[in-house]
Tab-separated table of C-alpha atoms in Angstrom:
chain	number	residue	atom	x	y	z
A	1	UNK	CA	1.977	16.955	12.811
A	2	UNK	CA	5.250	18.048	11.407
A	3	UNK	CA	3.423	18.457	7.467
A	4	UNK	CA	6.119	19.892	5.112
A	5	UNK	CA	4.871	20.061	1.704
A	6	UNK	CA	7.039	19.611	-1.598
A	7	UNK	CA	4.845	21.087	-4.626
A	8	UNK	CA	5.270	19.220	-7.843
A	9	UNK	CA	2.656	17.712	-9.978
A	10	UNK	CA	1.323	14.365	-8.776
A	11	UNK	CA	-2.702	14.180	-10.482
A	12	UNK	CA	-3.489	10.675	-11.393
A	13	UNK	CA	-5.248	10.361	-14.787
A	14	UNK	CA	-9.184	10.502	-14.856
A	15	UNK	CA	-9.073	7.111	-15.892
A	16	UNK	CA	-6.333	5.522	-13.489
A	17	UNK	CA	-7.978	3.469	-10.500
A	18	UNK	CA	-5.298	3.591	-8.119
A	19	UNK	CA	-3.404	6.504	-6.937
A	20	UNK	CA	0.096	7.503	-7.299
A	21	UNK	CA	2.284	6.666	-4.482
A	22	UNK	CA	5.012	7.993	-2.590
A	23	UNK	CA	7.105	5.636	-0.985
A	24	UNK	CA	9.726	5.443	1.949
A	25	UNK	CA	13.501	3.675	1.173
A	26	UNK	CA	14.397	5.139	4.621
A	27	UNK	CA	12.994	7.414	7.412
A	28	UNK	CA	14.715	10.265	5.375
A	29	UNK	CA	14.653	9.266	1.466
A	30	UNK	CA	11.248	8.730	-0.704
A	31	UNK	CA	10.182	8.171	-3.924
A	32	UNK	CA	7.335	9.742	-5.730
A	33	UNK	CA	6.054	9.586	-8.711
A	34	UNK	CA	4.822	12.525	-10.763
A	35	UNK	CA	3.203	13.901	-13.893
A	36	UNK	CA	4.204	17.202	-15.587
A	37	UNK	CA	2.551	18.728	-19.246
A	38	UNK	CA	4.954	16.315	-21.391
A	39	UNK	CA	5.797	13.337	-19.297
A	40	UNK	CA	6.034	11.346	-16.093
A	41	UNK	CA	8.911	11.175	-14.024
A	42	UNK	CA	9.949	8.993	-10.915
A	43	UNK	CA	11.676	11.058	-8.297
A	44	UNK	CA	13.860	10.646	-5.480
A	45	UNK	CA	13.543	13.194	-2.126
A	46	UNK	CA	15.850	13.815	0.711
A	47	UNK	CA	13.753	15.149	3.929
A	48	UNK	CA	16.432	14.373	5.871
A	49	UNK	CA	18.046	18.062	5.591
A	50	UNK	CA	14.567	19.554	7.371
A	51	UNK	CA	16.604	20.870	10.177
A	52	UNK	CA	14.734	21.154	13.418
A	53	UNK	CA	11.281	20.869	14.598
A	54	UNK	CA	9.694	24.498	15.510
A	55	UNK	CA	7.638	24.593	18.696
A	56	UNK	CA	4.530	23.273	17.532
A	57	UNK	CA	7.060	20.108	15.539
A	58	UNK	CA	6.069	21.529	12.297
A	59	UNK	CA	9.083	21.698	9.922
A	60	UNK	CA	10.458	24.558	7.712
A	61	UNK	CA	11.486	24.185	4.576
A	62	UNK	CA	10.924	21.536	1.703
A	63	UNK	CA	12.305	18.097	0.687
A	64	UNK	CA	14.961	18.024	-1.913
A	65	UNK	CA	14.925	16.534	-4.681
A	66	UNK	CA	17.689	14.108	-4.928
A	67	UNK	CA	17.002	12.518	-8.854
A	68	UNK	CA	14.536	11.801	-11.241
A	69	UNK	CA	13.917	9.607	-14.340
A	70	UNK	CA	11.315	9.695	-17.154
A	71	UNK	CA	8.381	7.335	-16.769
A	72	UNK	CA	6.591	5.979	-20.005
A	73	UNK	CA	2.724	5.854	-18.925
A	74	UNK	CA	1.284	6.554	-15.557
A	75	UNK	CA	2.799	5.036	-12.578
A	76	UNK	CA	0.034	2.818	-10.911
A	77	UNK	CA	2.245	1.758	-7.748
A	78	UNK	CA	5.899	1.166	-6.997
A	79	UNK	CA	7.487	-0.866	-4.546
A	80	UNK	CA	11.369	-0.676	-2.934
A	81	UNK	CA	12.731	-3.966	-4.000
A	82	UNK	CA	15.797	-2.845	-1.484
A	83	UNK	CA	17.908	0.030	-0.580
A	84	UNK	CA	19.170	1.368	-4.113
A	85	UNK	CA	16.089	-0.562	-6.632
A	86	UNK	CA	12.238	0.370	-6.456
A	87	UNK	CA	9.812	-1.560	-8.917
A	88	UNK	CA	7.174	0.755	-11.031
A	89	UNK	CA	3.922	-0.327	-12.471
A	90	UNK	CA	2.717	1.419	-15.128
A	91	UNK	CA	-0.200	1.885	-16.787
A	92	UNK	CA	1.072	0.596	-19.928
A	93	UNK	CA	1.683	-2.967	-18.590
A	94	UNK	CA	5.196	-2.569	-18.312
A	95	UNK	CA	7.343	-3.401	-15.002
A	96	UNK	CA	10.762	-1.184	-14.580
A	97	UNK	CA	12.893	-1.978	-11.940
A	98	UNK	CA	14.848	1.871	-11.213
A	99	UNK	CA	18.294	1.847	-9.342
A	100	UNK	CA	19.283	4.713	-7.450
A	101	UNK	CA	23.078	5.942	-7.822
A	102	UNK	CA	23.581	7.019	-4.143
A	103	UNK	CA	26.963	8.154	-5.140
A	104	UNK	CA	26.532	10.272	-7.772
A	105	UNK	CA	22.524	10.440	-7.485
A	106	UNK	CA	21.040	9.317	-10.776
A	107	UNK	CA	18.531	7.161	-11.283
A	108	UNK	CA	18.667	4.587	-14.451
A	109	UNK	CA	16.608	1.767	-15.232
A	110	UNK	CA	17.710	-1.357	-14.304
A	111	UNK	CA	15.621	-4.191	-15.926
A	112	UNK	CA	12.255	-3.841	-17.804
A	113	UNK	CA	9.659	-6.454	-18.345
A	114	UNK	CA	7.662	-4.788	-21.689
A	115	UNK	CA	4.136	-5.583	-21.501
A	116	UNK	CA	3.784	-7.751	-18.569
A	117	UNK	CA	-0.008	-7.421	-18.770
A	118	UNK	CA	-2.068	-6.581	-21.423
A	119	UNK	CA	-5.491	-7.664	-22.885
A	120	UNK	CA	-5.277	-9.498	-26.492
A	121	UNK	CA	-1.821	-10.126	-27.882
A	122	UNK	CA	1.778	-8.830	-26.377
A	123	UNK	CA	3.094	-8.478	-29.457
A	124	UNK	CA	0.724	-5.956	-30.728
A	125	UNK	CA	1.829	-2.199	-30.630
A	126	UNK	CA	-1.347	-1.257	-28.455
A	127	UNK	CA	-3.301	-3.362	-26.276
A	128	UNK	CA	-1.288	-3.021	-23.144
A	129	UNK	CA	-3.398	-3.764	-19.547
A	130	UNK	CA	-2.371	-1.751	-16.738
A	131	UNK	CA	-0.085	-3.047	-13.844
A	132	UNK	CA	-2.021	-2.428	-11.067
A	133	UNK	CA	-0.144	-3.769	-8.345
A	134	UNK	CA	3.350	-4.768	-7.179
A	135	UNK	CA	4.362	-6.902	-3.923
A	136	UNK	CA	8.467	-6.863	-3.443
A	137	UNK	CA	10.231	-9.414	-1.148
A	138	UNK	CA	13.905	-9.504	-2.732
A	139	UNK	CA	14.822	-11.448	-5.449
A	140	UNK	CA	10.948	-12.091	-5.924
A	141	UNK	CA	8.291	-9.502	-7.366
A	142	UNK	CA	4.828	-10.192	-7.694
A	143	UNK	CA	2.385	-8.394	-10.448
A	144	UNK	CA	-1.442	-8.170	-11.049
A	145	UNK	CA	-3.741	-6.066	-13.285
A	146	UNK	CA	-6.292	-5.113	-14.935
A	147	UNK	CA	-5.993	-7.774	-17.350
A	148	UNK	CA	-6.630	-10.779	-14.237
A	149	UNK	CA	-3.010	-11.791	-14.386
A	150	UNK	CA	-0.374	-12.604	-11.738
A	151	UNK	CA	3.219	-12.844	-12.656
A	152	UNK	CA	5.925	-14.248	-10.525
A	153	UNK	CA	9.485	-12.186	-12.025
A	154	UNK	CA	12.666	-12.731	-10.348
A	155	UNK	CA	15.209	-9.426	-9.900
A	156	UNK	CA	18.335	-11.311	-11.832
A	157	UNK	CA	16.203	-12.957	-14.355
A	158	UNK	CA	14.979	-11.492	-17.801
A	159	UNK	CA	11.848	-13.594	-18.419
A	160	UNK	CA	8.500	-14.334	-15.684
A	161	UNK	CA	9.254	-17.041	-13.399
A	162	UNK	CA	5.434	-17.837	-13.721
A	163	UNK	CA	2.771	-16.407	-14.994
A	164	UNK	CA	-1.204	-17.299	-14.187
A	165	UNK	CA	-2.810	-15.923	-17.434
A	166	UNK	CA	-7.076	-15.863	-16.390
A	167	UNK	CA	-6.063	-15.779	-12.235
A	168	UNK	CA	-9.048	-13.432	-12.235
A	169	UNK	CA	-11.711	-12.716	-14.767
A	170	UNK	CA	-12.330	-9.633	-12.938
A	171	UNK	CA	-9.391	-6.347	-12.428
A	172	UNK	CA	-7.080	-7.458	-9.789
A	173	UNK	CA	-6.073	-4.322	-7.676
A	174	UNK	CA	-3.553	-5.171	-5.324
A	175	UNK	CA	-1.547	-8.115	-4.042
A	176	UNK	CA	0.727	-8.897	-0.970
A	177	UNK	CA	3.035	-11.673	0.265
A	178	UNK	CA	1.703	-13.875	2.673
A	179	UNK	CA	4.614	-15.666	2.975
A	180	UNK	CA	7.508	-16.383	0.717
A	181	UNK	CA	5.602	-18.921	-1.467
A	182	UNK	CA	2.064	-17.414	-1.120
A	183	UNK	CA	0.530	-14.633	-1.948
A	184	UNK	CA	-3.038	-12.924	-1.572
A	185	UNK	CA	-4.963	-10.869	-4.133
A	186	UNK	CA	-7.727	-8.513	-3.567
A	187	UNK	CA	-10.238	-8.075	-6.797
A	188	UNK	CA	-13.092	-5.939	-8.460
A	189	UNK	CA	-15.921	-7.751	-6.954
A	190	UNK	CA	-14.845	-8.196	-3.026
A	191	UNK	CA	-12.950	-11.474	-3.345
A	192	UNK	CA	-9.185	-11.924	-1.483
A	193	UNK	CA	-8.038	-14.870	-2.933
A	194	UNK	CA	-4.814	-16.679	-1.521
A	195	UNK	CA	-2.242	-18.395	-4.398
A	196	UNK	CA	0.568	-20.702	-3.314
A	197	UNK	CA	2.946	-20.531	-6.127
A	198	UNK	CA	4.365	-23.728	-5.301
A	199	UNK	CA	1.644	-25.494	-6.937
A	200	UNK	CA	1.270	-25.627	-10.659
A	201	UNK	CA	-2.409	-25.505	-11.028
A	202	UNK	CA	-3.545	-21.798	-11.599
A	203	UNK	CA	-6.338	-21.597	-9.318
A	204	UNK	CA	-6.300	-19.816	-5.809
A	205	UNK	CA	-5.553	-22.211	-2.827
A	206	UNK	CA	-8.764	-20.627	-1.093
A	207	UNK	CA	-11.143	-17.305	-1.654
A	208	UNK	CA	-12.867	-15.459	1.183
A	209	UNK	CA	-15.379	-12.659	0.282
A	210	UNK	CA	-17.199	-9.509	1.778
A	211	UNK	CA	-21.187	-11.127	2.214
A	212	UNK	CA	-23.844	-9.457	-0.123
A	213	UNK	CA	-22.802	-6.190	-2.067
A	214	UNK	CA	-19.774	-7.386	-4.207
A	215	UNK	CA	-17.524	-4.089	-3.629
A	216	UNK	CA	-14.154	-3.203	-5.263
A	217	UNK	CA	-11.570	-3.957	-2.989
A	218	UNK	CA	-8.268	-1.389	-3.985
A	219	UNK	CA	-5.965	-2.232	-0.984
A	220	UNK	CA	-4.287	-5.041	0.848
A	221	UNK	CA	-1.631	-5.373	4.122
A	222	UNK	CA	-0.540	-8.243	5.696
A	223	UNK	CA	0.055	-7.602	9.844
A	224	UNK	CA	4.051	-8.250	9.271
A	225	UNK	CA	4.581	-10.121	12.065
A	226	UNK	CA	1.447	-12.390	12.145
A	227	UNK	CA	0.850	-13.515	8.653
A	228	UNK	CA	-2.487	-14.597	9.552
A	229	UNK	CA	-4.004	-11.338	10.057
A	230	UNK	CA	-5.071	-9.155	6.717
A	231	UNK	CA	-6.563	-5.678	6.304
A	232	UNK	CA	-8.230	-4.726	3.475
A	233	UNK	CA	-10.305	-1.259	2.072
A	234	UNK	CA	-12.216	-0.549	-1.037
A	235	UNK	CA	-14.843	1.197	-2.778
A	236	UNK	CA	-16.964	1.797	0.417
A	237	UNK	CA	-14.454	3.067	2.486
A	238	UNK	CA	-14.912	0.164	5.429
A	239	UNK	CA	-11.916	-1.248	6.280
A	240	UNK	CA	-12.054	-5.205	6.942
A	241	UNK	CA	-10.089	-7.236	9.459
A	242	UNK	CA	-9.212	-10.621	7.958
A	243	UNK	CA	-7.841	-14.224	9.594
A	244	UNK	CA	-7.430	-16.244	7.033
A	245	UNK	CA	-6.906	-19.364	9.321
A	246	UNK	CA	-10.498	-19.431	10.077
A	247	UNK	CA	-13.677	-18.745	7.795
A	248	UNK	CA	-13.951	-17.127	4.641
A	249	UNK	CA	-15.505	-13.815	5.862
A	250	UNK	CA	-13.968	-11.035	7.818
A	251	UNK	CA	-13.590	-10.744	11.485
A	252	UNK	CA	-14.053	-7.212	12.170
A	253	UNK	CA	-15.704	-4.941	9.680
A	254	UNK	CA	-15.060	-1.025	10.816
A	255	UNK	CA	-16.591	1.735	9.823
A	256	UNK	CA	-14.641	4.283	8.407
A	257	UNK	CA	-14.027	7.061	5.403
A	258	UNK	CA	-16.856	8.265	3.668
A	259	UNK	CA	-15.464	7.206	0.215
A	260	UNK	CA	-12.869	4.941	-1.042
A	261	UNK	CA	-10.201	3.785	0.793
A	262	UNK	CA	-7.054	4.059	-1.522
A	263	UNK	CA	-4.182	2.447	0.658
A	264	UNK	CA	-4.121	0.595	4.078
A	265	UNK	CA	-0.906	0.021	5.656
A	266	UNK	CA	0.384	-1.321	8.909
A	267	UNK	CA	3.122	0.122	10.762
A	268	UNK	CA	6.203	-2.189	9.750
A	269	UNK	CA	7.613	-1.979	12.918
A	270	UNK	CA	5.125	-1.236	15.493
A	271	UNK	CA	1.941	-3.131	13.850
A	272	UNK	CA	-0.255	-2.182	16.631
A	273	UNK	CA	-0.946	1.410	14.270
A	274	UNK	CA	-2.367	1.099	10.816
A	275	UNK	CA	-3.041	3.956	8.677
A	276	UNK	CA	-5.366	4.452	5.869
A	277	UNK	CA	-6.530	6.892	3.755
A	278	UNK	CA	-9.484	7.976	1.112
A	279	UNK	CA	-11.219	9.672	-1.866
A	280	UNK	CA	-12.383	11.483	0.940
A	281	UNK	CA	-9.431	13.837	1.793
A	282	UNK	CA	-8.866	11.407	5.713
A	283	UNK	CA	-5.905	9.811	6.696
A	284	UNK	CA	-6.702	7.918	9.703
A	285	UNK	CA	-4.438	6.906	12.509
A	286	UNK	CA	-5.773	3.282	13.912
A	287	UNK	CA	-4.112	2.670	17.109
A	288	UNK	CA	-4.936	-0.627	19.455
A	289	UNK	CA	-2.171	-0.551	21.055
A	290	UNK	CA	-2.994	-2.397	24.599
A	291	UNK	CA	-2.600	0.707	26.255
A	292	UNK	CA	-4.880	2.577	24.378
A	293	UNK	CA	-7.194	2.759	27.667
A	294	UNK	CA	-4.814	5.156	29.663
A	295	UNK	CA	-4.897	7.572	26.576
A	296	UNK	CA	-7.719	10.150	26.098
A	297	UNK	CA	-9.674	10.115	23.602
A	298	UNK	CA	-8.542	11.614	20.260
A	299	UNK	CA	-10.756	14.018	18.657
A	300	UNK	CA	-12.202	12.747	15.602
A	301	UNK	CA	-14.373	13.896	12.730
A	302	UNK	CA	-15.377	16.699	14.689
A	303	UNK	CA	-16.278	14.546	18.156
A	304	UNK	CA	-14.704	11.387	20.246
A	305	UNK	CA	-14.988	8.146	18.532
A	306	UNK	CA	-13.914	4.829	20.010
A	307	UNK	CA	-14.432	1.914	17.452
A	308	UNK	CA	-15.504	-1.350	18.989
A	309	UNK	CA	-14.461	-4.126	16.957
A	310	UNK	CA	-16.536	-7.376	16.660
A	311	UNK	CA	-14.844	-10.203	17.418
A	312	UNK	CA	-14.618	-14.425	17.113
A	313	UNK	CA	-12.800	-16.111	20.218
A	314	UNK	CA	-9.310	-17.009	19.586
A	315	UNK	CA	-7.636	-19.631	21.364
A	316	UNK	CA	-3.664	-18.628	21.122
A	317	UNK	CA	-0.800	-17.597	22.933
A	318	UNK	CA	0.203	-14.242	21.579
A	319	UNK	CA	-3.505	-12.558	21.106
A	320	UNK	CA	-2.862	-9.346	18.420
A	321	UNK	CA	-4.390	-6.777	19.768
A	322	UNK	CA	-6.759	-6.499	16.098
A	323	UNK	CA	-8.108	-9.986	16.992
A	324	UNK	CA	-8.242	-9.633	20.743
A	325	UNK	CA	-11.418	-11.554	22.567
A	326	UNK	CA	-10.737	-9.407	26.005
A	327	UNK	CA	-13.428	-6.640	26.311
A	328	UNK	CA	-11.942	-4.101	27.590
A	329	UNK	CA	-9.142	-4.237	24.947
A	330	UNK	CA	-12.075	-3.807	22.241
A	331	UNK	CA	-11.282	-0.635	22.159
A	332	UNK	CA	-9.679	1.047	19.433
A	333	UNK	CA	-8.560	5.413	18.856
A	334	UNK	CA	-8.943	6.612	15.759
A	335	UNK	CA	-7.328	9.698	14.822
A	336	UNK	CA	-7.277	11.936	11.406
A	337	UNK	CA	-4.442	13.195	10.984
A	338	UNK	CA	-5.056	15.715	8.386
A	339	UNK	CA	-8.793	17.107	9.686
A	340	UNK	CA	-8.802	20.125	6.948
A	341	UNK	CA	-8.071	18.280	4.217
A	342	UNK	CA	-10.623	18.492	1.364
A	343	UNK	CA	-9.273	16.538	-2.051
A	344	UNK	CA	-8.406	13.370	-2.004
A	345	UNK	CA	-5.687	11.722	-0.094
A	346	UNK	CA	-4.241	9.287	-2.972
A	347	UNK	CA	-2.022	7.095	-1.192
A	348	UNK	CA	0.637	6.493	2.223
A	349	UNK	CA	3.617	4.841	3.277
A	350	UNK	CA	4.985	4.416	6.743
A	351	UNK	CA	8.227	3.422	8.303
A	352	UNK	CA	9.748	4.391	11.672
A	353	UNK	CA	8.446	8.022	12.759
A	354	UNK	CA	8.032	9.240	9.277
A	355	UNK	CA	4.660	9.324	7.090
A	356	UNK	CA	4.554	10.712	3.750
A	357	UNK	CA	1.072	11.081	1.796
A	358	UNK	CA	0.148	12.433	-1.435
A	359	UNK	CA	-3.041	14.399	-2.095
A	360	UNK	CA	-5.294	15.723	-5.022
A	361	UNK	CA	-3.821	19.136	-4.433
A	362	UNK	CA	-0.862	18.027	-6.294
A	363	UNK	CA	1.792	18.052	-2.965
A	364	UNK	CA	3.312	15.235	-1.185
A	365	UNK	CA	3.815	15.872	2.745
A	366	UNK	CA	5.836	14.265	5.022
A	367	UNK	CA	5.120	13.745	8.876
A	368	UNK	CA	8.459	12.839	10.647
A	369	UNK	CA	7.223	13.121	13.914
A	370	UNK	CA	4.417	10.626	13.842
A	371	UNK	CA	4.348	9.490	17.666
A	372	UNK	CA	5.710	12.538	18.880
């Protein structure tokens, strides 16, 4: 699958929840964020010098390393805000916005919100609560974390926008834009709950949960061109279909790692393909793509696998194909793209034909063939 690998350390901490991600600015640049002996650093990669695909479309050679910045505490997630800023969480509480120097290639911080979560007092020298998720849609970032808060920042301004101290009295793991005024959180006990920040009150506009065991739920994606459609994974390693027009349960619940899922994402562009991957060293490929039929069937875990997806009737004109009522479009390939993997795939980001992943073995890789 085109895997080059760059080596450089990339272990979360024992203690951190969510993995450390690489992310995409462009089908050739990436960020990553790593941790050496003495400190953590955020670092920018070209891949776009690879040269040519060898027969088999595996690439020779490694990304190079364009930048990099030091990071106080570990990085917890980190979002593009656009082409030259990316936002960092960190463990510490604090939210950094970086801006990459294409000219010269530097990276510098741009704006930093000190102790944006934390647990008692923000004034104190300790008692920081990690930032534990970041959502990006430019001016407008969105926060959660450990400590149950949500805060609202805007790029050009130095203080929150708005800021829902007890949003959750349980850790908040990650959050996404639903649209520009609303967003949706995923907690520690199963709940998604949807906040529309027009409103002053600080409670969530509606909740939906999984029924019976209350399990952590560590990633969230929005479908990005139908805003009603959600996928979520967590501590069991099911990923959940959600419509949040209708009920307050999900529509399709899939079976799939054997441990936590760590990061689910849609395809930006082609939404049709999500990817996920797990504690359990899988990255899976989810394609229901309408003509998934005509294809055969990828190999998977060792044997064939089609999911079938349970579904509620939905009376629209545009029917996405991950709430489709038609039968014989129930059908879903599932492929892992990374079969001999072992340690844990941390987290994933996807744009275009590129997909980079970072693993427990301390090495990013980078797929820039993906539906080649």
């Amino acid at each position: 699958h085109g895997d080059v690998s760059a080596k450089f350390c990339s272990r979360r901490s024992a203690d951190a929840l969510r993995p450390l991600p690489p992310r995409l600015q462009s089908p050739d640049v990436f960020a990553t964020a790593g941790t050496t002996i003495c400190d953590n650093r955020i670092s920018i990669w070209s891949s776009g010098d690879l040269g040519n695909a060898g027969l088999n479309g595996e690439y020779h050679g490694e990304p190079r390393l364009l930048c990099d910045i030091q990071h106080n505490g570990d990085v917890m997630d980190m979002q593009f805000l656009d082409q030259e800023r990316i936002v960092v969480a960190s463990s510490t509480g604090t939210v950094t916005i970086f801006r990459h120097h294409q000219n010269n290639q530097t990276l510098s911080a741009n704006h930093r919100w000190e102790k944006a979560h934390y647990h008692v007092d923000q004034d104190t020298s300790c008692g920081g609560a990690a930032c534990t998720g970041v959502v990006c849609s430019n001016p407008e970032i969105v926060t959660v974390g450990e400590d149950g808060r949500i805060n609202l920042f805007r790029a050009d301004q130095k203080d929150a926008v708005r800021t829902i101290d007890n949003a959750d009295s349980s850790t908040l793991h990650a959050v996404t834009f639903l649209r520009t005024t609303e967003i949706l959180t995923v907690n520690s006990i199963g709940q998604l709950k949807i906040w529309d920040l027009r409103h002053q009150r600080n409670e969530p506009s509606q909740i939906f949960s999984l029924a019976g065991d209350r399990v952590p739920l560590h990633c969230v994606d929005r479908h990005p061109n139908q805003q009603h459609i959600v996928a979520t994974g967590g501590q069991d390693g099911m990923l959940s279909i959600w419509d949040i027009r209708q009920g307050t349960m999900p529509v399709s619940l899939l079976n799939a790692h054997e441990a936590e899922m760590w990061e689910v994402h849609f395809h930006p562009s082609d939404p049709d393909h999500l990817f996920t991957c797990s504690e359990d060293g899988s990255l899976w490929h989810w394609d229901a793509s309408t003509n998934v039929s005509e294809k055969p069937s990828f190999l998977h875990q060792g044997g064939r696998s089609t999911a079938y997806l349970s579904h509620s009737t939905i009376n629209q004109s545009v029917v996405s194909a991950w709430l489709s009522n038609d039968p014989t479009k129930d059908r879903m390939e599932i492929t892992n793209l990374i079969p001999n993997q072992t340690l844990s795939v941390n987290s994933l980001d996807v744009l275009g034909p590129c997909l980079v992943y970072g693993t427990d073995t301390e090495a990013i890789y980078v797929n820039r063939q993906l539906f080649a």
